[in-house]
Every structure is written in structure tokens, then in C-alpha cells.
Coordinates of C-alpha atoms and ligand atoms in Angstrom, one line a residue:
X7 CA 58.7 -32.7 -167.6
X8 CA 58.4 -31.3 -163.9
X9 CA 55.7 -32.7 -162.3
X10 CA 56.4 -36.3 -161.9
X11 CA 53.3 -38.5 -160.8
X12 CA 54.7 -42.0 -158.8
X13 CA 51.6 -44.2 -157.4
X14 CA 52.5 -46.8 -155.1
X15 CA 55.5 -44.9 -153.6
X16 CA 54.9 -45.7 -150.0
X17 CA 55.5 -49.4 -150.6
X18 CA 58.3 -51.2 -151.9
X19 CA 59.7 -50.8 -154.8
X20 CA 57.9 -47.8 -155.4
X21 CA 59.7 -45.9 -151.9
X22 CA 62.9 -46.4 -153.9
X23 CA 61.8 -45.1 -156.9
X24 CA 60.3 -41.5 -155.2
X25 CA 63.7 -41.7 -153.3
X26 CA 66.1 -41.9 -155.9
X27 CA 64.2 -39.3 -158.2
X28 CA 63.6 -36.7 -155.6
X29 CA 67.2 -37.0 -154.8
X30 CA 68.5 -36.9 -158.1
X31 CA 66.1 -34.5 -159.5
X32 CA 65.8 -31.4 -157.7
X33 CA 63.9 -29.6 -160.3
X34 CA 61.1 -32.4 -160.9
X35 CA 58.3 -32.4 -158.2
X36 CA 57.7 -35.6 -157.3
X37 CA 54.3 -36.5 -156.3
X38 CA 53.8 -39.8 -154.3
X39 CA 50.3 -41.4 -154.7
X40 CA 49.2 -43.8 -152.3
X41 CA 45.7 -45.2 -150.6
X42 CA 48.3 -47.1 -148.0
X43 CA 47.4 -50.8 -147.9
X44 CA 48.9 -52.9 -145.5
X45 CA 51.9 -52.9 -148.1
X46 CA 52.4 -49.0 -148.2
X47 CA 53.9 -47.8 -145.4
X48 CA 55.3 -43.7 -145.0
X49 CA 57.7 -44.7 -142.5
X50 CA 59.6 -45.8 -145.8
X51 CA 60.1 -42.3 -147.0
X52 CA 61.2 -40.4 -143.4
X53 CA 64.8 -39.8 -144.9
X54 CA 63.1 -37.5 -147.7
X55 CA 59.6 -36.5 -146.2
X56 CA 60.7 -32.8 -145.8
X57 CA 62.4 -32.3 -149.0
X58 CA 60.9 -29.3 -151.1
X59 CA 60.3 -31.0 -154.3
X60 CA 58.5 -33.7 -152.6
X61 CA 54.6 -34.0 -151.7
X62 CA 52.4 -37.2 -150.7
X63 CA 48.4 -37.7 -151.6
X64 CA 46.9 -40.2 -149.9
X65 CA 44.0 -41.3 -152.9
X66 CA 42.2 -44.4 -154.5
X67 CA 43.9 -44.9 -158.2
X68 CA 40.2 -46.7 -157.9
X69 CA 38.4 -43.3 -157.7
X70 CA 37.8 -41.8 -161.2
X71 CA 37.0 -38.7 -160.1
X72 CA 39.9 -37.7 -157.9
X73 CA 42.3 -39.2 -160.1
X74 CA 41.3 -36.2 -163.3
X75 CA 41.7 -33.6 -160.1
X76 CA 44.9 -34.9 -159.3
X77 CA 46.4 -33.9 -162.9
X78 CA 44.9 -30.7 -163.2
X79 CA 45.2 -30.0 -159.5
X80 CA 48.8 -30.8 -159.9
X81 CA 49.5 -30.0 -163.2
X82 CA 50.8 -33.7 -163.7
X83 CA 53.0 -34.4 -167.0
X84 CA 54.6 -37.8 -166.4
X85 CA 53.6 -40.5 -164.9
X86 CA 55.3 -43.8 -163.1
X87 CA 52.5 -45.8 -162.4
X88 CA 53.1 -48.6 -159.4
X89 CA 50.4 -48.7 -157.5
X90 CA 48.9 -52.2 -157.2
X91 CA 48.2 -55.7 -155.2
X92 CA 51.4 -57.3 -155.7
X93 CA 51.3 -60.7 -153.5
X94 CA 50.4 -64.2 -156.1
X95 CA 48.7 -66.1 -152.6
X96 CA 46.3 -62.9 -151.7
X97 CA 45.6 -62.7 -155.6
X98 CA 44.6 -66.7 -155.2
X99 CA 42.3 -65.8 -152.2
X100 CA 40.8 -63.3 -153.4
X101 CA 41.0 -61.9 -157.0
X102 CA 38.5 -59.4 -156.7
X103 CA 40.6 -57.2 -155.3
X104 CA 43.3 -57.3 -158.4
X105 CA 40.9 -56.7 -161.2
X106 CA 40.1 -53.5 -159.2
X107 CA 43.3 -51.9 -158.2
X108 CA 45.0 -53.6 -161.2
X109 CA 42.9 -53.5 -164.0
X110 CA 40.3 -50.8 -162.5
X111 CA 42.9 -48.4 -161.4
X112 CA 45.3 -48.5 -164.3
X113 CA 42.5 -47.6 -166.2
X114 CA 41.4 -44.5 -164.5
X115 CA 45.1 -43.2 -164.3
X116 CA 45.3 -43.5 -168.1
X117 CA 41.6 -42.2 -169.0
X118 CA 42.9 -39.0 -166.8
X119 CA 46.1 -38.7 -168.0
X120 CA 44.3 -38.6 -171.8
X121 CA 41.9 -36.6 -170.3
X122 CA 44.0 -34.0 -168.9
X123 CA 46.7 -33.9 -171.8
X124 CA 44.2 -33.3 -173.7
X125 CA 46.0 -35.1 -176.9
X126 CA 48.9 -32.8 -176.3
X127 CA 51.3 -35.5 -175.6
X128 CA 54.4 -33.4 -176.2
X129 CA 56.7 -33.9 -173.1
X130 CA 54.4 -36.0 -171.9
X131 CA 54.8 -39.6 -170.7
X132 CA 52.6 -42.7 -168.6
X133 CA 55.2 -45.2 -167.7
X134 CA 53.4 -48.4 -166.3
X135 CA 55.6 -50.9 -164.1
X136 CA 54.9 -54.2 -164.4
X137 CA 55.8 -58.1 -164.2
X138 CA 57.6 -60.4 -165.6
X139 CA 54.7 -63.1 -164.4
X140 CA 52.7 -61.7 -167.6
X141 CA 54.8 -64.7 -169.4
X142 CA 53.5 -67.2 -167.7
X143 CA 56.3 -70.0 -167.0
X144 CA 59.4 -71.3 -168.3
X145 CA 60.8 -74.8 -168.7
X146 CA 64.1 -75.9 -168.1
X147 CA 65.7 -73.6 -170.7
X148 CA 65.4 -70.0 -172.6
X149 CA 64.1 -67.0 -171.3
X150 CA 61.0 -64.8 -171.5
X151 CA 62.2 -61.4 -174.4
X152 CA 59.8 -58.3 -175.0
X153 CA 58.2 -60.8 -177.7
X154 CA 56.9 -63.7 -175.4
X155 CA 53.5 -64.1 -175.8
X156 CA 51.6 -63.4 -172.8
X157 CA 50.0 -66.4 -171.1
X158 CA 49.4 -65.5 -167.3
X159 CA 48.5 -68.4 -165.1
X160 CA 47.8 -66.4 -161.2
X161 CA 45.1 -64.1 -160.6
X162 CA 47.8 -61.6 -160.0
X163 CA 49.9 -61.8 -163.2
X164 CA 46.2 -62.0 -164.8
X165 CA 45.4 -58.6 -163.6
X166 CA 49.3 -57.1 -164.4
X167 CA 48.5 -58.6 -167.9
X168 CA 45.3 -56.9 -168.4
X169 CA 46.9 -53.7 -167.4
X170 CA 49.5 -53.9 -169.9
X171 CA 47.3 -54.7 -172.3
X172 CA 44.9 -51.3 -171.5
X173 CA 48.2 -49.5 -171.3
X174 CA 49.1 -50.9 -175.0
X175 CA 45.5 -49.9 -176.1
X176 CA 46.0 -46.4 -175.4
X177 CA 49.0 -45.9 -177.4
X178 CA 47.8 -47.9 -180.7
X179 CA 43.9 -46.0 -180.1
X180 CA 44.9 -42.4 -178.8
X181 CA 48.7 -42.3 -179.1
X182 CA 49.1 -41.6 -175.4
X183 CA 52.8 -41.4 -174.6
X184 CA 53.5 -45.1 -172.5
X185 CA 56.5 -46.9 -171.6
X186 CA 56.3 -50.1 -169.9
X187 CA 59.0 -52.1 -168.4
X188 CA 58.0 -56.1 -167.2
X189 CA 61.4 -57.1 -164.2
X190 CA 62.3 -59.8 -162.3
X191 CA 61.4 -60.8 -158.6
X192 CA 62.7 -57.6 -156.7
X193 CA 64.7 -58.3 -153.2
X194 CA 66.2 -55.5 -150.9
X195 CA 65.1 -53.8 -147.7
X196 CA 61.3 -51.9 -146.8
X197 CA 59.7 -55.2 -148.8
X198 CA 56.5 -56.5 -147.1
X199 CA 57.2 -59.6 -145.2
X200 CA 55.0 -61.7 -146.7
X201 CA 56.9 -62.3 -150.0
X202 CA 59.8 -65.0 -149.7
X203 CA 62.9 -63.3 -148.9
X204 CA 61.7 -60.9 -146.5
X205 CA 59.5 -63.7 -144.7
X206 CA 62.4 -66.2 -144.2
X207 CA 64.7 -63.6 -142.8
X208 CA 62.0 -62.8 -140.2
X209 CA 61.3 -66.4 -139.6
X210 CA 64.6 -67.3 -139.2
X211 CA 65.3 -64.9 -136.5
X212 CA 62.3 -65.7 -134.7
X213 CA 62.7 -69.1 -135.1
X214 CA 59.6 -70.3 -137.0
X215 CA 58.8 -72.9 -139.7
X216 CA 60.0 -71.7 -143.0
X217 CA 57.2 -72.6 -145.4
X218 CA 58.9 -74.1 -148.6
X219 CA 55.9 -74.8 -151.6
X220 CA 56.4 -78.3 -153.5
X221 CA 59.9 -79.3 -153.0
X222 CA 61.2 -75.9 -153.4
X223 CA 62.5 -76.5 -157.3
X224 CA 60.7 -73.6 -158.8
X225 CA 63.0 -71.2 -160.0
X226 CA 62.7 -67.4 -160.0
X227 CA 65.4 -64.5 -161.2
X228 CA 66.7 -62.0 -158.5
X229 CA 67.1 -58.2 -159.0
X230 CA 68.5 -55.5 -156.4
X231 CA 65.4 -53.1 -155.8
X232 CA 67.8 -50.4 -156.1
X233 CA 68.8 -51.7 -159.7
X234 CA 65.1 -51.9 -160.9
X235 CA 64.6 -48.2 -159.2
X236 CA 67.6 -47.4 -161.9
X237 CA 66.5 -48.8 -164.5
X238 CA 62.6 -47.5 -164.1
X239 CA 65.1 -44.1 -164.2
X240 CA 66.8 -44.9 -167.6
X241 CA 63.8 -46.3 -169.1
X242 CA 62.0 -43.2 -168.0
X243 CA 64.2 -40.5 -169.4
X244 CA 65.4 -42.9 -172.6
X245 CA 62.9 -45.3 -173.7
X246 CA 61.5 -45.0 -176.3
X247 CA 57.4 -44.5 -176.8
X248 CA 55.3 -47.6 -177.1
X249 CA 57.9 -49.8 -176.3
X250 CA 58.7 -52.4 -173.6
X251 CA 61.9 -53.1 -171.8
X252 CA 62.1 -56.4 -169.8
X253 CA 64.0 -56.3 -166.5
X254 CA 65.5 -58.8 -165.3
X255 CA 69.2 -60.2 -163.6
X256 CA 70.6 -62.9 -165.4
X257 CA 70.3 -64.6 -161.5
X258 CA 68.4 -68.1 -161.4
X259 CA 68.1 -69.5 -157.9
X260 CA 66.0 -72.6 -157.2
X261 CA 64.0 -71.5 -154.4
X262 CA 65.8 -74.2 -151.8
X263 CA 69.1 -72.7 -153.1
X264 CA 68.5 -69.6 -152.7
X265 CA 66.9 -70.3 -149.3
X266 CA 69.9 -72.3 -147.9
X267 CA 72.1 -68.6 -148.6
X268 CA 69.3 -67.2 -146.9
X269 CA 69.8 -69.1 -143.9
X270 CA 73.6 -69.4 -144.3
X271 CA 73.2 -65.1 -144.0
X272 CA 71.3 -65.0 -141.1
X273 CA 73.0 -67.9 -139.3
X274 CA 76.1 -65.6 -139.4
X275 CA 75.2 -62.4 -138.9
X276 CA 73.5 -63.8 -135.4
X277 CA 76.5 -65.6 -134.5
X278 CA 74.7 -69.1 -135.3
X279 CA 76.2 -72.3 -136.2
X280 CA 76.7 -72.4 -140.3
X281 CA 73.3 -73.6 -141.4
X282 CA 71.7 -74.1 -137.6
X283 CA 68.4 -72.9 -139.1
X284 CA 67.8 -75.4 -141.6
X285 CA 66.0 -77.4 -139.8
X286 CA 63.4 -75.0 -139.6
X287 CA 62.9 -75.7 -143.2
X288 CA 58.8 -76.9 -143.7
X289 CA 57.7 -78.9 -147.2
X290 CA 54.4 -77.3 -147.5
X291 CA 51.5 -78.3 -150.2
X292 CA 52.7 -76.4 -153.5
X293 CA 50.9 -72.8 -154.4
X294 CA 48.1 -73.8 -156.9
X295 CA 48.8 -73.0 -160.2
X296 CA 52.3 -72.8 -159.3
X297 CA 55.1 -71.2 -162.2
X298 CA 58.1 -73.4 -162.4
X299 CA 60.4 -70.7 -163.5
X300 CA 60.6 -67.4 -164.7
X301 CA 64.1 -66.3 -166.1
X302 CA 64.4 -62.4 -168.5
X303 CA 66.3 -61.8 -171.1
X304 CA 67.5 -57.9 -170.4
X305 CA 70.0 -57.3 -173.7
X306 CA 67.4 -55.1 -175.2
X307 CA 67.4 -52.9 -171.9
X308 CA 71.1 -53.4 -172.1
X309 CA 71.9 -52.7 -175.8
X310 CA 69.3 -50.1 -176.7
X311 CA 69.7 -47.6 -173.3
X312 CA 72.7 -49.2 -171.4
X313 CA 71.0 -50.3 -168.3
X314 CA 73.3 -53.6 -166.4
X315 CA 72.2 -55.3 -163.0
X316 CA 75.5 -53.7 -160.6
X317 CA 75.4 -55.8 -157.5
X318 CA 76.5 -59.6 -157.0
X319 CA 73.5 -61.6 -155.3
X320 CA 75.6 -62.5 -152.3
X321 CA 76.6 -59.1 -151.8
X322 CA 72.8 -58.2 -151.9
X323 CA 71.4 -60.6 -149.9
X324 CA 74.0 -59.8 -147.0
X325 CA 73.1 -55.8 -147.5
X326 CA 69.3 -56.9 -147.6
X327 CA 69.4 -59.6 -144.3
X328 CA 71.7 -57.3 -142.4
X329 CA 68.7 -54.2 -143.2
X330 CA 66.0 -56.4 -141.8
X331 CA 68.2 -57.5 -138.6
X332 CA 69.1 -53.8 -138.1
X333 CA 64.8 -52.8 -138.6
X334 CA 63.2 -55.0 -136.5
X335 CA 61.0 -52.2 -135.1
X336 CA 60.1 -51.7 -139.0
X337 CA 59.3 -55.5 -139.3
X338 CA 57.3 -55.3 -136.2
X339 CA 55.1 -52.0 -137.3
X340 CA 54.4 -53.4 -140.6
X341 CA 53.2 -56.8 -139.5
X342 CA 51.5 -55.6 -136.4
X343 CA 49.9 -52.3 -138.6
X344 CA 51.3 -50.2 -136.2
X345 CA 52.8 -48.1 -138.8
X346 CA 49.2 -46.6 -139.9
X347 CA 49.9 -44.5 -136.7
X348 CA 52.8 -42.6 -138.2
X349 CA 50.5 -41.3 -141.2
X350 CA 47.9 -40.7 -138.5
X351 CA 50.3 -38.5 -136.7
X352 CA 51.8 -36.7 -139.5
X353 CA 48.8 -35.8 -141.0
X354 CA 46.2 -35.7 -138.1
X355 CA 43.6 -38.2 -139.8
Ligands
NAD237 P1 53.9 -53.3 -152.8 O1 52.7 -54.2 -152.5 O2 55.0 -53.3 -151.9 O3 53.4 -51.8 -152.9 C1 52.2 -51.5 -153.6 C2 51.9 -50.0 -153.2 O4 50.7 -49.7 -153.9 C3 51.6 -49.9 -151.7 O5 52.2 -48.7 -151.2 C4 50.0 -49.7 -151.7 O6 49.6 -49.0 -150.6 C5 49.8 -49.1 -153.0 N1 48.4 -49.3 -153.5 C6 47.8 -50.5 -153.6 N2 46.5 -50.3 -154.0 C7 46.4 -49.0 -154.2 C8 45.3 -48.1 -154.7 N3 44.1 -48.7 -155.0 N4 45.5 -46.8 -154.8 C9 46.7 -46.2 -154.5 N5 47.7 -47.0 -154.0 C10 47.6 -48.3 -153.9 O7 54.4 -53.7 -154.3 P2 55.8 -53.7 -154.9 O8 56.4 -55.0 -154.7 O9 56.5 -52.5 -154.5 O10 55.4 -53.6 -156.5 C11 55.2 -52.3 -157.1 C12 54.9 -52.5 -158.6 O11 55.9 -53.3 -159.2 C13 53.6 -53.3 -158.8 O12 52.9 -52.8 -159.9 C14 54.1 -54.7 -159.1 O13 53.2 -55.4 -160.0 C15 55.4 -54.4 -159.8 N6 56.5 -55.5 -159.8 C16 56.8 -56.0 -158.5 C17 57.9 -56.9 -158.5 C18 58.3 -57.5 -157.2 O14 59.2 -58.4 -157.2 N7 57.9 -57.0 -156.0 C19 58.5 -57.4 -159.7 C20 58.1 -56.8 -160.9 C21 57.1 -55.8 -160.9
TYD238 P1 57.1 -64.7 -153.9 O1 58.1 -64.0 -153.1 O2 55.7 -64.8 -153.3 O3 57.2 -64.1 -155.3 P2 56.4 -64.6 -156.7 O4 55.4 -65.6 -156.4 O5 55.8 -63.4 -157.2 O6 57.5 -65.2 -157.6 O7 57.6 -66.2 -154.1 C1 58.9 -66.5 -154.6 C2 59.0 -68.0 -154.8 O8 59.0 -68.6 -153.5 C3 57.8 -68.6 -155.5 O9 58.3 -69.7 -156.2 C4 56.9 -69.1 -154.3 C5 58.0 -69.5 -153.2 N1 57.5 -69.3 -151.9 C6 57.6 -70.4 -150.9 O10 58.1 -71.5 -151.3 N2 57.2 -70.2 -149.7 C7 56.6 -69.0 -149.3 O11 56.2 -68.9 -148.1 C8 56.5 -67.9 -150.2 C9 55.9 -66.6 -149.8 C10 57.0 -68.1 -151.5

């Protein structure tokens, strides 16, 4: 494979994945797909923006049409597809959205990837990223493995499950080449502040209500962004075709927990009294439809292609809130949409 096709690189996870494969492979091309929402943001990628194996499209996964051009245009033979609404409470607000980007545009990327293929699928691959939230929820004990039946309760995990399921379809009706890999709740720096972690660091500093749902008992599993990006490597140059991989960091945290390191962090790094910003802490009415905890069982990741989580959570949380008190201009551009101006100025539209 040489021309690698990565949707959703300008926002989070998907900036470190175009990242570490331009880097690391200098004789892919790496093509970065992107419509920029108010999550995808260009400003991510400066450090690699120049590179010679590296190109961005701005374009719709929504439109059918552009998306066949793209792979002949290109000459596209693999695919990492991340491109999507990713937030549970816009999903609740408005679920239209997800069906169409989620469902809608997963579609279109794997109708032109058949297309364009042409059933020639040797050294060919579609590798769909997606969610551990496809499960549904967990009680007190065990953990969600590749052979959990799906039962997704949020509009978001809905529409992840759908795709999945349109991504399965493929291989079992046309044998297209697909991969998918379902992780964890991802943490690190360049994530949206909207999602927990990034939101309470940013509300801590500024000194704002932190918004705890229920009584902050739900518990979710923690992975380093940079150890997904690694995996979505090994899974993409091992795994095998048709299969799944779950992702995931053997790291509960009950959301108080995990917010009282959070605070504990920040507190020090700003030269605050341990645990001064707790009383910023705000029971709020829980999310509807609400998952009490989500937990992944990685061994098959682990055992079949010899991927492990590398960094401790404290050691990540500190590298992550110490990121976001070093980018405050980031924080600001992305909240305030400023950041639009930089692909406006780079590429005079
Ligand atoms: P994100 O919201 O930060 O980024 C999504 C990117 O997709 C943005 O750059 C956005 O501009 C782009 N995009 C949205 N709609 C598009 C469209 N119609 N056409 C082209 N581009 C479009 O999301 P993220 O947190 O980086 O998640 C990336 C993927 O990983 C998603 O598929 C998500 O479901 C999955 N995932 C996320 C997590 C997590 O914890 N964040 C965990 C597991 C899986
Ligand atoms: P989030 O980061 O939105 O990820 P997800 O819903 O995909 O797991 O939320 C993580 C957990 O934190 C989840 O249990 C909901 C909770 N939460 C809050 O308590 N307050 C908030 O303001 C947010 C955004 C999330």
C-alpha cells in the first residue's frame, strides 16, 4: 500500500494518527480528509503541514460523488476511516446529524472504496475506527470482548453501531478488505474541550463550575491518544481481514475519581493549594440514557499482534494537563472558532 486515506485527521485522535504515519512512513502518502467541523482543526497538524508525503482535502465523507474522485483522483489503496460526530450530548440534541456523517458517510467511503477497487482487493484495506459505546453498558463486573453483543443506548454509539455493522456487511457481501478496531475513552492533548477531561482542565483554570452528571459514579476506561494512534498502526499493518480488535487500557476511573486527579494536577501545576479547586465541583441532572460503565478487554489485541497500553494514567494526565496549560491560545481558537482563520489563510478560501 502507498496511498494511505485518513478522514477525520484534523481532529483528535485522528491528528495523531496522520502524525505518527507520515512520520513513520516516509514512503506512504498520507492523505488527510476532512470537512473541518468545529472539532477538526489544521492548527493540529502545523508540525507536519509541509512534509512531502503529506496532503490535506478538505471534503464531505457525506458527498457520494467526491468521495469515488477522491480514490481515483488519488489513487487511494487503504483506508483509516475516522471521520465522524464524536460528542454523546450533541448526538442527544440532535441525532440527525450522526445518522449522516456516521451512518451516511461510512457508507459512501465503502461504496467508493468497492467501487474503485473494483473487487481487486489485493493490497488493499478499509480500516473503520470505532467505539467501545457499541456495547452498551457494564455492570459492576466483566468487561465488553470482540463477542459482546451490540446493544447501543446514545444516539452516538447508535450511529458508530450502524457503521460497524455496514462495514461488516461489506466484507461478508463483497469481501472488501476491513479491519475494525472498537477502544476506550481516549485522553491526551488537541481533544475538543467539550469532552470531560479537556473541559475540567479548562474550567479549572478559569475557574468555573465543573459540571459532574448524577453523582459522578459512572465509570469509563482511559487510554493515551498516542497509544490508540499505535495500536490503529499495528492493527493496520497486522490485523487480520474481517476481524475486530477492541482497544482499551485496563484503567477504570469513577468519573469523581478521576476528576479529583484532575483537579489535584491542575491545582499543582498553578501553584494552588492541593485540591483548592474542588469546590468548583457542580452535581448536575445525570445525561439521559446515561452508561454506567464501559470497561475492554484488550488480550486479543495483546496476544494475537502484541499491542500493550505504555503509559501510567498519572503520568498521562500530568503530560495531558500540562499540554493544555502550555496551549491556552489553542483552547481559546478552538472554543472561540478562531482557528477556521488558519485554513482560511493557508488555503485562501
Ligand atoms: P473528533 O470529533 O475530535 O474529530 C472528528 C473529525 O472528523 C473532525 O476533524 C471533523 O472535522 C471530522 N468530520 C466530521 N464530520 C465530517 C464529515 N462529514 N466529513 C469529513 N470530516 C468530518 O473525534 P475523535 O474523538 O478524534 O474521534 C475520532 C474517531 O474515533 C471517531 O470515529 C470516534 O467515533 C472514534 N473514537 C473516539 C473515541 C474518543 O474517546 N474520542 C474513542 C473511541 C473511538
Ligand atoms: P465524555 O468525555 O463525554 O465521554 P463519553 O460520554 O463518550 O464516555 O464523558 C465521560 C464521562 O464523564 C461520562 O460518564 C459523562 C461524564 N461527564 C460529566 O460528568 N460531565 C461533563 O461535563 C461531561 C462532558 C461528561
Amino acid at each position: 500500500m502507498k496511498n494511505i486515506l485518513i478522514t477525520g485527521g484534523a481532529g483528535f485522535i485522528g491528528s495523531h494518527v496522520v502524525r505518527l504515519f507520515v512520520n513513520s512512513y516516509p514512503d506512504y502518502h498520507i492523505y488527510n480528509l476532512d470537512v473541518l467541523t468545529y472539532a477538526g482543526n489544521l492548527e493540529n497538524l502545523k508540525d507536519i503541514e509541509d512534509k512531502p508525503n503529506y496532503t490535506f482535502i478538505k471534503a464531505d465523507i457525506c458527498d457520494h460523488e467526491k468521495m469515488e474522485s477522491i480514490f481515483s483522483d488519488y489513487n487511494i489503496d487503504g483506508v483509516i476511516h475516522l471521520a465522524a460526530e464524536s460528542h454523546v450530548d450533541r448526538s442527544i440534541k440532535d441525532p440527525f446529524s450522526f445518522a449522516k456523517t456516521n451512518v451516511l458517510g461510512t457508507l459512501n467511503l465503502l461504496q467508493a472504496a468497492k467501487t474503485y477497487w473494483g473487487g481487486d482487493f489485493e493490497n488493499k484495506l478499509f480500516y473503520h475506527v470505532s467505539t467501545d459505546e457499541v456495547y452498551g453498558t457494564l455492570g459492576e463486573s466483566g468487561f465488553f470482548t470482540e463477542n459482546t453483543a451490540y446493544d447501543p443506548h446514545s444516539p452516538y454509539s447508535a450511529s458508530k453501531a450502524s457503521s460497524d455493522h455496514f462495514v461488516r456487511s461489506f466484507y461478508d457481501t463483497y469481501n472488501l478488505p476491513v479491519v475494525i478496531s472498537n477502544c476506550s475513552n481516549n485522553y491526551g492533548s488537541h481533544q475538543f474541550p467539550e469532552k470531560l477531561i479537556p473541559l475540567f482542565i479548562n474550567n479549572i483554570c478559569n475557574n468555573k463550575p465543573l459540571p459532574v452528571y448524577g453523582k459522578g459514579e459512572n465509570v469509563r476506561d482511559w487510554l493515551f491518544v498516542n497509544d490508540h494512534a499505535r495500536a490503529i498502526d499495528v492493527i493496520f499493518h497486522k490485523g487480520k481481514i474481517g476481524e475486530t480488535y477492541n482497544i482499551g487500557g485496563f484503567n477504570e476511573w469513577k468519573n469523581i475519581d478521576l476528576i479529583k486527579v484532575i483537579i489535584k494536577t491542575v491545582d499543582k501545576l498553578l501553584g494552588r493549594p492541593e485540591g483548592a479547586s474542588e469546590e468548583l465541583i457542580t452535581f448536575v441532572t445525570d445525561r439521559a440514557g446515561h452508561d454506567y460503565r464501559y470497561a475492554i478487554d484488550s488480550s486479543k489485541l495483546k496476544n494475537e499482534l502484541g499491542w500493550e497500553p505504555s503509559l501510567q494514567f498519572e503520568e498521562g494526565i500530568e503530560k495531558t494537563v500540562k499540554w493544555y496549560l502550555e496551549n491556552k491560545a489553542w483552547v481559546d481558537n478552538v472554543t472561540s472558532g478562531n482557528y477556521l482563520k488558519y485554513y482560511q489563510d493557508m488555503y485562501g478560501e
